[in-house]
Amino acid sequence: MSTIEIKGIKCHYLTYGDKGHDVVLLHGWGQNTSMMDYIGKFLGAHFRVYNLDFPGFGESEEPKTSFSVEDYTEWFREFCEKLGIENPILIGHSFGCRVALRYAYKYPVHRMVLTGAAGV
């Protein structure tokens, strides 16, 4: 378990593997890292995988103000920047797909896998 502070919010994330392309797992609304844990462990044999708790979920702190989807997207951009994640493979579920799509609209991604995508 690791933590990182972004925009004054301490956030929890897990990593699996240490080789290959960067993969980031984006959970759905009301979920946390445990939802994507099995996927992270499986993919960790071939990739460097990041499994995060969005602000206000799991073991991450609550945002000090209400976050919009755009706020979560910019928070995620900074998460990637601070950890040196470039051109990631994004795997999103539900709300995580909203963030993945907005991120991919603005920043380069290698690939995306969307499941149960909200707002599509």
mmCIF file of N, CA and C in Angstrom:
data_model
loop_
_atom_site.group_PDB
_atom_site.id
_atom_site.type_symbol
_atom_site.label_atom_id
_atom_site.label_comp_id
_atom_site.label_asym_id
_atom_site.label_seq_id
_atom_site.Cartn_x
_atom_site.Cartn_y
_atom_site.Cartn_z
ATOM 1 N N MET A 1 0.840 -1.178 0.000
ATOM 2 C CA MET A 1 0.000 0.000 0.000
ATOM 3 C C MET A 1 0.888 1.246 0.000
ATOM 4 N N SER A 2 0.520 2.183 -0.845
ATOM 5 C CA SER A 2 1.255 3.439 -0.931
ATOM 6 C C SER A 2 0.268 4.597 -0.843
ATOM 7 N N THR A 3 0.777 5.757 -0.472
ATOM 8 C CA THR A 3 -0.042 6.965 -0.481
ATOM 9 C C THR A 3 0.712 8.064 -1.221
ATOM 10 N N ILE A 4 -0.067 8.966 -1.786
ATOM 11 C CA ILE A 4 0.473 10.114 -2.496
ATOM 12 C C ILE A 4 -0.442 11.287 -2.184
ATOM 13 N N GLU A 5 0.125 12.467 -2.044
ATOM 14 C CA GLU A 5 -0.699 13.647 -1.801
ATOM 15 C C GLU A 5 -0.820 14.452 -3.089
ATOM 16 N N ILE A 6 -2.065 14.665 -3.497
ATOM 17 C CA ILE A 6 -2.359 15.424 -4.707
ATOM 18 C C ILE A 6 -3.456 16.415 -4.375
ATOM 19 N N LYS A 7 -3.209 17.684 -4.683
ATOM 20 C CA LYS A 7 -4.176 18.751 -4.411
ATOM 21 C C LYS A 7 -4.581 18.772 -2.933
ATOM 22 N N GLY A 8 -3.619 18.475 -2.056
ATOM 23 C CA GLY A 8 -3.861 18.497 -0.622
ATOM 24 C C GLY A 8 -4.648 17.312 -0.094
ATOM 25 N N ILE A 9 -4.828 16.269 -0.916
ATOM 26 C CA ILE A 9 -5.600 15.091 -0.524
ATOM 27 C C ILE A 9 -4.666 13.879 -0.519
ATOM 28 N N LYS A 10 -4.589 13.183 0.611
ATOM 29 C CA LYS A 10 -3.796 11.955 0.684
ATOM 30 C C LYS A 10 -4.608 10.822 0.064
ATOM 31 N N CYS A 11 -4.004 10.180 -0.929
ATOM 32 C CA CYS A 11 -4.700 9.125 -1.654
ATOM 33 C C CYS A 11 -3.926 7.820 -1.605
ATOM 34 N N HIS A 12 -4.675 6.753 -1.523
ATOM 35 C CA HIS A 12 -4.162 5.399 -1.416
ATOM 36 C C HIS A 12 -4.101 4.764 -2.802
ATOM 37 N N TYR A 13 -3.028 4.018 -3.055
ATOM 38 C CA TYR A 13 -2.958 3.232 -4.289
ATOM 39 C C TYR A 13 -2.083 2.006 -4.065
ATOM 40 N N LEU A 14 -2.274 1.023 -4.921
ATOM 41 C CA LEU A 14 -1.498 -0.211 -4.908
ATOM 42 C C LEU A 14 -0.757 -0.325 -6.225
ATOM 43 N N THR A 15 0.368 -1.029 -6.208
ATOM 44 C CA THR A 15 1.087 -1.323 -7.445
ATOM 45 C C THR A 15 1.328 -2.824 -7.533
ATOM 46 N N TYR A 16 1.374 -3.290 -8.766
ATOM 47 C CA TYR A 16 1.654 -4.704 -9.036
ATOM 48 C C TYR A 16 2.620 -4.740 -10.213
ATOM 49 N N GLY A 17 3.587 -5.621 -10.166
ATOM 50 C CA GLY A 17 4.522 -5.776 -11.273
ATOM 51 C C GLY A 17 5.468 -4.598 -11.404
ATOM 52 N N ASP A 18 6.504 -4.816 -12.212
ATOM 53 C CA ASP A 18 7.491 -3.748 -12.387
ATOM 54 C C ASP A 18 8.059 -3.715 -13.793
ATOM 55 N N LYS A 19 7.354 -4.322 -14.750
ATOM 56 C CA LYS A 19 7.864 -4.319 -16.118
ATOM 57 C C LYS A 19 6.721 -4.069 -17.086
ATOM 58 N N GLY A 20 7.069 -3.760 -18.289
ATOM 59 C CA GLY A 20 6.047 -3.564 -19.302
ATOM 60 C C GLY A 20 5.394 -2.195 -19.225
ATOM 61 N N HIS A 21 4.363 -2.036 -19.996
ATOM 62 C CA HIS A 21 3.634 -0.775 -20.109
ATOM 63 C C HIS A 21 2.900 -0.449 -18.803
ATOM 64 N N ASP A 22 2.700 0.841 -18.538
ATOM 65 C CA ASP A 22 1.926 1.261 -17.367
ATOM 66 C C ASP A 22 0.435 1.043 -17.619
ATOM 67 N N VAL A 23 -0.221 0.401 -16.668
ATOM 68 C CA VAL A 23 -1.664 0.179 -16.695
ATOM 69 C C VAL A 23 -2.237 0.844 -15.454
ATOM 70 N N VAL A 24 -3.337 1.586 -15.610
ATOM 71 C CA VAL A 24 -3.977 2.204 -14.454
ATOM 72 C C VAL A 24 -5.418 1.712 -14.387
ATOM 73 N N LEU A 25 -5.814 1.248 -13.206
ATOM 74 C CA LEU A 25 -7.163 0.735 -12.956
ATOM 75 C C LEU A 25 -7.993 1.825 -12.292
ATOM 76 N N LEU A 26 -9.152 2.134 -12.885
ATOM 77 C CA LEU A 26 -10.019 3.209 -12.394
ATOM 78 C C LEU A 26 -11.357 2.611 -11.981
ATOM 79 N N HIS A 27 -11.616 2.558 -10.705
ATOM 80 C CA HIS A 27 -12.805 1.904 -10.166
ATOM 81 C C HIS A 27 -14.075 2.724 -10.368
ATOM 82 N N GLY A 28 -15.209 2.083 -10.128
ATOM 83 C CA GLY A 28 -16.511 2.729 -10.242
ATOM 84 C C GLY A 28 -16.892 3.508 -8.991
ATOM 85 N N TRP A 29 -17.984 4.252 -9.114
ATOM 86 C CA TRP A 29 -18.499 5.071 -8.007
ATOM 87 C C TRP A 29 -18.858 4.174 -6.829
ATOM 88 N N GLY A 30 -18.429 4.580 -5.640
ATOM 89 C CA GLY A 30 -18.714 3.810 -4.430
ATOM 90 C C GLY A 30 -17.811 2.598 -4.258
ATOM 91 N N GLN A 31 -16.846 2.417 -5.137
ATOM 92 C CA GLN A 31 -15.931 1.277 -5.070
ATOM 93 C C GLN A 31 -14.571 1.729 -4.539
ATOM 94 N N ASN A 32 -13.603 0.828 -4.609
ATOM 95 C CA ASN A 32 -12.242 1.139 -4.167
ATOM 96 C C ASN A 32 -11.271 0.141 -4.788
ATOM 97 N N THR A 33 -10.041 0.127 -4.319
ATOM 98 C CA THR A 33 -9.021 -0.745 -4.905
ATOM 99 C C THR A 33 -9.387 -2.220 -4.852
ATOM 100 N N SER A 34 -10.165 -2.630 -3.877
ATOM 101 C CA SER A 34 -10.489 -4.059 -3.778
ATOM 102 C C SER A 34 -11.269 -4.549 -4.994
ATOM 103 N N MET A 35 -12.039 -3.648 -5.626
ATOM 104 C CA MET A 35 -12.801 -4.038 -6.816
ATOM 105 C C MET A 35 -11.884 -4.488 -7.944
ATOM 106 N N MET A 36 -10.745 -3.852 -8.090
ATOM 107 C CA MET A 36 -9.835 -4.125 -9.202
ATOM 108 C C MET A 36 -8.610 -4.955 -8.791
ATOM 109 N N ASP A 37 -8.564 -5.416 -7.552
ATOM 110 C CA ASP A 37 -7.395 -6.117 -7.031
ATOM 111 C C ASP A 37 -7.046 -7.365 -7.845
ATOM 112 N N TYR A 38 -8.029 -8.172 -8.173
ATOM 113 C CA TYR A 38 -7.765 -9.402 -8.929
ATOM 114 C C TYR A 38 -7.153 -9.074 -10.291
ATOM 115 N N ILE A 39 -7.681 -8.062 -10.966
ATOM 116 C CA ILE A 39 -7.167 -7.657 -12.275
ATOM 117 C C ILE A 39 -5.725 -7.170 -12.132
ATOM 118 N N GLY A 40 -5.475 -6.364 -11.108
ATOM 119 C CA GLY A 40 -4.122 -5.861 -10.879
ATOM 120 C C GLY A 40 -3.118 -6.968 -10.646
ATOM 121 N N LYS A 41 -3.484 -7.928 -9.819
ATOM 122 C CA LYS A 41 -2.582 -9.054 -9.543
ATOM 123 C C LYS A 41 -2.316 -9.866 -10.802
ATOM 124 N N PHE A 42 -3.354 -10.106 -11.597
ATOM 125 C CA PHE A 42 -3.203 -10.875 -12.828
ATOM 126 C C PHE A 42 -2.305 -10.144 -13.832
ATOM 127 N N LEU A 43 -2.572 -8.876 -14.060
ATOM 128 C CA LEU A 43 -1.813 -8.105 -15.049
ATOM 129 C C LEU A 43 -0.399 -7.774 -14.590
ATOM 130 N N GLY A 44 -0.163 -7.804 -13.285
ATOM 131 C CA GLY A 44 1.152 -7.483 -12.741
ATOM 132 C C GLY A 44 2.262 -8.394 -13.240
ATOM 133 N N ALA A 45 1.916 -9.562 -13.758
ATOM 134 C CA ALA A 45 2.930 -10.463 -14.311
ATOM 135 C C ALA A 45 3.513 -9.931 -15.622
ATOM 136 N N HIS A 46 2.791 -9.006 -16.267
ATOM 137 C CA HIS A 46 3.207 -8.529 -17.585
ATOM 138 C C HIS A 46 3.346 -7.010 -17.693
ATOM 139 N N PHE A 47 2.823 -6.287 -16.718
ATOM 140 C CA PHE A 47 2.789 -4.833 -16.783
ATOM 141 C C PHE A 47 3.135 -4.233 -15.418
ATOM 142 N N ARG A 48 3.361 -2.923 -15.421
ATOM 143 C CA ARG A 48 3.430 -2.178 -14.168
ATOM 144 C C ARG A 48 2.030 -1.595 -13.967
ATOM 145 N N VAL A 49 1.332 -2.041 -12.921
ATOM 146 C CA VAL A 49 -0.079 -1.717 -12.733
ATOM 147 C C VAL A 49 -0.256 -0.837 -11.497
ATOM 148 N N TYR A 50 -1.092 0.202 -11.660
ATOM 149 C CA TYR A 50 -1.462 1.094 -10.561
ATOM 150 C C TYR A 50 -2.962 0.940 -10.332
ATOM 151 N N ASN A 51 -3.342 0.692 -9.094
ATOM 152 C CA ASN A 51 -4.744 0.529 -8.700
ATOM 153 C C ASN A 51 -5.006 1.568 -7.620
ATOM 154 N N LEU A 52 -5.814 2.581 -7.940
ATOM 155 C CA LEU A 52 -5.956 3.711 -7.026
ATOM 156 C C LEU A 52 -7.352 3.808 -6.422
ATOM 157 N N ASP A 53 -7.409 4.439 -5.267
ATOM 158 C CA ASP A 53 -8.669 4.875 -4.668
ATOM 159 C C ASP A 53 -8.842 6.338 -5.033
ATOM 160 N N PHE A 54 -9.904 6.659 -5.780
ATOM 161 C CA PHE A 54 -10.193 8.058 -6.067
ATOM 162 C C PHE A 54 -10.393 8.823 -4.752
ATOM 163 N N PRO A 55 -10.177 10.127 -4.735
ATOM 164 C CA PRO A 55 -10.458 10.916 -3.531
ATOM 165 C C PRO A 55 -11.902 10.686 -3.055
ATOM 166 N N GLY A 56 -12.027 10.436 -1.757
ATOM 167 C CA GLY A 56 -13.348 10.208 -1.174
ATOM 168 C C GLY A 56 -13.788 8.757 -1.181
ATOM 169 N N PHE A 57 -12.944 7.865 -1.682
ATOM 170 C CA PHE A 57 -13.289 6.446 -1.757
ATOM 171 C C PHE A 57 -12.204 5.608 -1.115
ATOM 172 N N GLY A 58 -12.584 4.427 -0.636
ATOM 173 C CA GLY A 58 -11.608 3.517 -0.037
ATOM 174 C C GLY A 58 -10.836 4.182 1.074
ATOM 175 N N GLU A 59 -9.516 4.093 1.000
ATOM 176 C CA GLU A 59 -8.646 4.644 2.040
ATOM 177 C C GLU A 59 -8.137 6.047 1.714
ATOM 178 N N SER A 60 -8.644 6.647 0.633
ATOM 179 C CA SER A 60 -8.234 8.012 0.286
ATOM 180 C C SER A 60 -9.065 9.028 1.050
ATOM 181 N N GLU A 61 -8.460 10.177 1.299
ATOM 182 C CA GLU A 61 -9.163 11.247 2.012
ATOM 183 C C GLU A 61 -10.269 11.848 1.142
ATOM 184 N N GLU A 62 -11.220 12.451 1.822
ATOM 185 C CA GLU A 62 -12.308 13.183 1.153
ATOM 186 C C GLU A 62 -11.751 14.476 0.560
ATOM 187 N N PRO A 63 -12.234 14.875 -0.610
ATOM 188 C CA PRO A 63 -11.857 16.198 -1.114
ATOM 189 C C PRO A 63 -12.410 17.272 -0.179
ATOM 190 N N LYS A 64 -11.746 18.399 -0.126
ATOM 191 C CA LYS A 64 -12.193 19.486 0.750
ATOM 192 C C LYS A 64 -13.429 20.207 0.195
ATOM 193 N N THR A 65 -13.652 20.079 -1.111
ATOM 194 C CA THR A 65 -14.849 20.619 -1.771
ATOM 195 C C THR A 65 -15.421 19.523 -2.669
ATOM 196 N N SER A 66 -16.629 19.717 -3.146
ATOM 197 C CA SER A 66 -17.230 18.743 -4.062
ATOM 198 C C SER A 66 -16.405 18.668 -5.342
ATOM 199 N N PHE A 67 -16.183 17.450 -5.818
ATOM 200 C CA PHE A 67 -15.438 17.229 -7.053
ATOM 201 C C PHE A 67 -16.407 16.945 -8.194
ATOM 202 N N SER A 68 -16.157 17.565 -9.338
ATOM 203 C CA SER A 68 -16.875 17.234 -10.571
ATOM 204 C C SER A 68 -16.073 16.148 -11.301
ATOM 205 N N VAL A 69 -16.618 15.620 -12.379
ATOM 206 C CA VAL A 69 -15.865 14.656 -13.181
ATOM 207 C C VAL A 69 -14.579 15.295 -13.678
ATOM 208 N N GLU A 70 -14.652 16.558 -14.065
ATOM 209 C CA GLU A 70 -13.449 17.262 -14.528
ATOM 210 C C GLU A 70 -12.420 17.374 -13.409
ATOM 211 N N ASP A 71 -12.856 17.609 -12.177
ATOM 212 C CA ASP A 71 -11.927 17.666 -11.039
ATOM 213 C C ASP A 71 -11.226 16.322 -10.841
ATOM 214 N N TYR A 72 -11.994 15.219 -10.917
ATOM 215 C CA TYR A 72 -11.394 13.887 -10.794
ATOM 216 C C TYR A 72 -10.403 13.646 -11.931
ATOM 217 N N THR A 73 -10.738 14.113 -13.124
ATOM 218 C CA THR A 73 -9.848 13.930 -14.277
ATOM 219 C C THR A 73 -8.542 14.681 -14.081
ATOM 220 N N GLU A 74 -8.615 15.922 -13.629
ATOM 221 C CA GLU A 74 -7.395 16.689 -13.394
ATOM 222 C C GLU A 74 -6.602 16.130 -12.214
ATOM 223 N N TRP A 75 -7.307 15.624 -11.208
ATOM 224 C CA TRP A 75 -6.625 14.955 -10.103
ATOM 225 C C TRP A 75 -5.854 13.742 -10.654
ATOM 226 N N PHE A 76 -6.497 12.973 -11.524
ATOM 227 C CA PHE A 76 -5.860 11.799 -12.115
ATOM 228 C C PHE A 76 -4.662 12.189 -12.985
ATOM 229 N N ARG A 77 -4.774 13.295 -13.730
ATOM 230 C CA ARG A 77 -3.648 13.763 -14.530
ATOM 231 C C ARG A 77 -2.440 14.025 -13.640
ATOM 232 N N GLU A 78 -2.689 14.668 -12.498
ATOM 233 C CA GLU A 78 -1.589 14.962 -11.578
ATOM 234 C C GLU A 78 -1.040 13.680 -10.954
ATOM 235 N N PHE A 79 -1.915 12.718 -10.664
ATOM 236 C CA PHE A 79 -1.478 11.401 -10.167
ATOM 237 C C PHE A 79 -0.480 10.795 -11.160
ATOM 238 N N CYS A 80 -0.845 10.792 -12.432
ATOM 239 C CA CYS A 80 0.032 10.235 -13.467
ATOM 240 C C CYS A 80 1.338 11.001 -13.557
ATOM 241 N N GLU A 81 1.238 12.321 -13.528
ATOM 242 C CA GLU A 81 2.429 13.157 -13.628
ATOM 243 C C GLU A 81 3.392 12.886 -12.478
ATOM 244 N N LYS A 82 2.884 12.852 -11.257
ATOM 245 C CA LYS A 82 3.746 12.655 -10.088
ATOM 246 C C LYS A 82 4.405 11.281 -10.076
ATOM 247 N N LEU A 83 3.734 10.269 -10.637
ATOM 248 C CA LEU A 83 4.295 8.919 -10.636
ATOM 249 C C LEU A 83 5.022 8.592 -11.937
ATOM 250 N N GLY A 84 5.104 9.545 -12.847
ATOM 251 C CA GLY A 84 5.827 9.318 -14.095
ATOM 252 C C GLY A 84 5.114 8.384 -15.054
ATOM 253 N N ILE A 85 3.802 8.333 -14.964
ATOM 254 C CA ILE A 85 3.001 7.468 -15.846
ATOM 255 C C ILE A 85 2.716 8.237 -17.131
ATOM 256 N N GLU A 86 3.191 7.698 -18.249
ATOM 257 C CA GLU A 86 2.979 8.338 -19.544
ATOM 258 C C GLU A 86 2.303 7.363 -20.492
ATOM 259 N N ASN A 87 1.359 7.888 -21.287
ATOM 260 C CA ASN A 87 0.707 7.086 -22.311
ATOM 261 C C ASN A 87 0.173 5.758 -21.749
ATOM 262 N N PRO A 88 -0.607 5.801 -20.668
ATOM 263 C CA PRO A 88 -1.006 4.567 -19.984
ATOM 264 C C PRO A 88 -2.066 3.771 -20.735
ATOM 265 N N ILE A 89 -2.183 2.522 -20.355
ATOM 266 C CA ILE A 89 -3.344 1.709 -20.690
ATOM 267 C C ILE A 89 -4.318 1.936 -19.540
ATOM 268 N N LEU A 90 -5.523 2.388 -19.838
ATOM 269 C CA LEU A 90 -6.525 2.650 -18.804
ATOM 270 C C LEU A 90 -7.580 1.561 -18.824
ATOM 271 N N ILE A 91 -7.874 1.021 -17.653
ATOM 272 C CA ILE A 91 -8.952 0.051 -17.508
ATOM 273 C C ILE A 91 -9.932 0.650 -16.515
ATOM 274 N N GLY A 92 -11.124 0.986 -17.007
ATOM 275 C CA GLY A 92 -12.102 1.656 -16.167
ATOM 276 C C GLY A 92 -13.391 0.878 -16.040
ATOM 277 N N HIS A 93 -14.034 1.049 -14.913
ATOM 278 C CA HIS A 93 -15.365 0.496 -14.678
ATOM 279 C C HIS A 93 -16.282 1.640 -14.262
ATOM 280 N N SER A 94 -17.465 1.712 -14.877
ATOM 281 C CA SER A 94 -18.511 2.657 -14.518
ATOM 282 C C SER A 94 -17.973 4.094 -14.450
ATOM 283 N N PHE A 95 -17.976 4.691 -13.270
ATOM 284 C CA PHE A 95 -17.480 6.061 -13.121
ATOM 285 C C PHE A 95 -16.032 6.196 -13.590
ATOM 286 N N GLY A 96 -15.225 5.179 -13.359
ATOM 287 C CA GLY A 96 -13.835 5.210 -13.816
ATOM 288 C C GLY A 96 -13.736 5.412 -15.322
ATOM 289 N N CYS A 97 -14.745 4.959 -16.073
ATOM 290 C CA CYS A 97 -14.775 5.161 -17.522
ATOM 291 C C CYS A 97 -14.965 6.632 -17.859
ATOM 292 N N ARG A 98 -15.785 7.317 -17.086
ATOM 293 C CA ARG A 98 -15.969 8.759 -17.318
ATOM 294 C C ARG A 98 -14.638 9.487 -17.208
ATOM 295 N N VAL A 99 -13.893 9.171 -16.166
ATOM 296 C CA VAL A 99 -12.590 9.799 -15.967
ATOM 297 C C VAL A 99 -11.639 9.383 -17.089
ATOM 298 N N ALA A 100 -11.636 8.110 -17.453
ATOM 299 C CA ALA A 100 -10.758 7.618 -18.518
ATOM 300 C C ALA A 100 -11.038 8.326 -19.841
ATOM 301 N N LEU A 101 -12.318 8.473 -20.191
ATOM 302 C CA LEU A 101 -12.680 9.116 -21.454
ATOM 303 C C LEU A 101 -12.273 10.583 -21.480
ATOM 304 N N ARG A 102 -12.525 11.294 -20.387
ATOM 305 C CA ARG A 102 -12.132 12.712 -20.337
ATOM 306 C C ARG A 102 -10.615 12.865 -20.367
ATOM 307 N N TYR A 103 -9.929 11.975 -19.674
ATOM 308 C CA TYR A 103 -8.462 12.014 -19.679
ATOM 309 C C TYR A 103 -7.946 11.771 -21.096
ATOM 310 N N ALA A 104 -8.477 10.737 -21.761
ATOM 311 C CA ALA A 104 -8.019 10.379 -23.107
ATOM 312 C C ALA A 104 -8.321 11.475 -24.126
ATOM 313 N N TYR A 105 -9.336 12.265 -23.875
ATOM 314 C CA TYR A 105 -9.669 13.376 -24.762
ATOM 315 C C TYR A 105 -8.578 14.451 -24.732
ATOM 316 N N LYS A 106 -7.933 14.598 -23.570
ATOM 317 C CA LYS A 106 -6.946 15.663 -23.383
ATOM 318 C C LYS A 106 -5.491 15.197 -23.447
ATOM 319 N N TYR A 107 -5.242 13.951 -23.063
ATOM 320 C CA TYR A 107 -3.871 13.469 -22.898
ATOM 321 C C TYR A 107 -3.699 12.125 -23.605
ATOM 322 N N PRO A 108 -2.463 11.801 -24.013
ATOM 323 C CA PRO A 108 -2.253 10.543 -24.736
ATOM 324 C C PRO A 108 -2.457 9.312 -23.858
ATOM 325 N N VAL A 109 -3.116 8.329 -24.426
ATOM 326 C CA VAL A 109 -3.242 7.009 -23.800
ATOM 327 C C VAL A 109 -2.860 5.963 -24.842
ATOM 328 N N HIS A 110 -2.347 4.856 -24.376
ATOM 329 C CA HIS A 110 -1.954 3.772 -25.279
ATOM 330 C C HIS A 110 -3.181 2.975 -25.722
ATOM 331 N N ARG A 111 -4.000 2.612 -24.748
ATOM 332 C CA ARG A 111 -5.226 1.852 -25.007
ATOM 333 C C ARG A 111 -6.188 2.089 -23.846
ATOM 334 N N MET A 112 -7.454 1.747 -24.083
ATOM 335 C CA MET A 112 -8.449 1.812 -23.004
ATOM 336 C C MET A 112 -9.325 0.576 -23.068
ATOM 337 N N VAL A 113 -9.696 0.104 -21.891
ATOM 338 C CA VAL A 113 -10.685 -0.950 -21.739
ATOM 339 C C VAL A 113 -11.763 -0.366 -20.835
ATOM 340 N N LEU A 114 -12.995 -0.292 -21.337
ATOM 341 C CA LEU A 114 -14.100 0.270 -20.577
ATOM 342 C C LEU A 114 -15.158 -0.796 -20.361
ATOM 343 N N THR A 115 -15.612 -0.926 -19.115
ATOM 344 C CA THR A 115 -16.642 -1.910 -18.810
ATOM 345 C C THR A 115 -17.724 -1.258 -17.969
ATOM 346 N N GLY A 116 -18.970 -1.474 -18.355
ATOM 347 C CA GLY A 116 -20.083 -0.867 -17.629
ATOM 348 C C GLY A 116 -19.957 0.637 -17.594
ATOM 349 N N ALA A 117 -19.546 1.217 -18.718
ATOM 350 C CA ALA A 117 -19.234 2.649 -18.773
ATOM 351 C C ALA A 117 -20.433 3.523 -18.465
ATOM 352 N N ALA A 118 -20.282 4.398 -17.489
ATOM 353 C CA ALA A 118 -21.328 5.372 -17.123
ATOM 354 C C ALA A 118 -21.234 6.573 -18.050
ATOM 355 N N GLY A 119 -22.384 7.094 -18.443
ATOM 356 C CA GLY A 119 -22.428 8.332 -19.202
ATOM 357 C C GLY A 119 -22.063 8.202 -20.659
ATOM 358 N N VAL A 120 -21.983 6.985 -21.173
ATOM 359 C CA VAL A 120 -21.634 6.807 -22.581
ATOM 360 C C VAL A 120 -22.912 6.681 -23.397
#
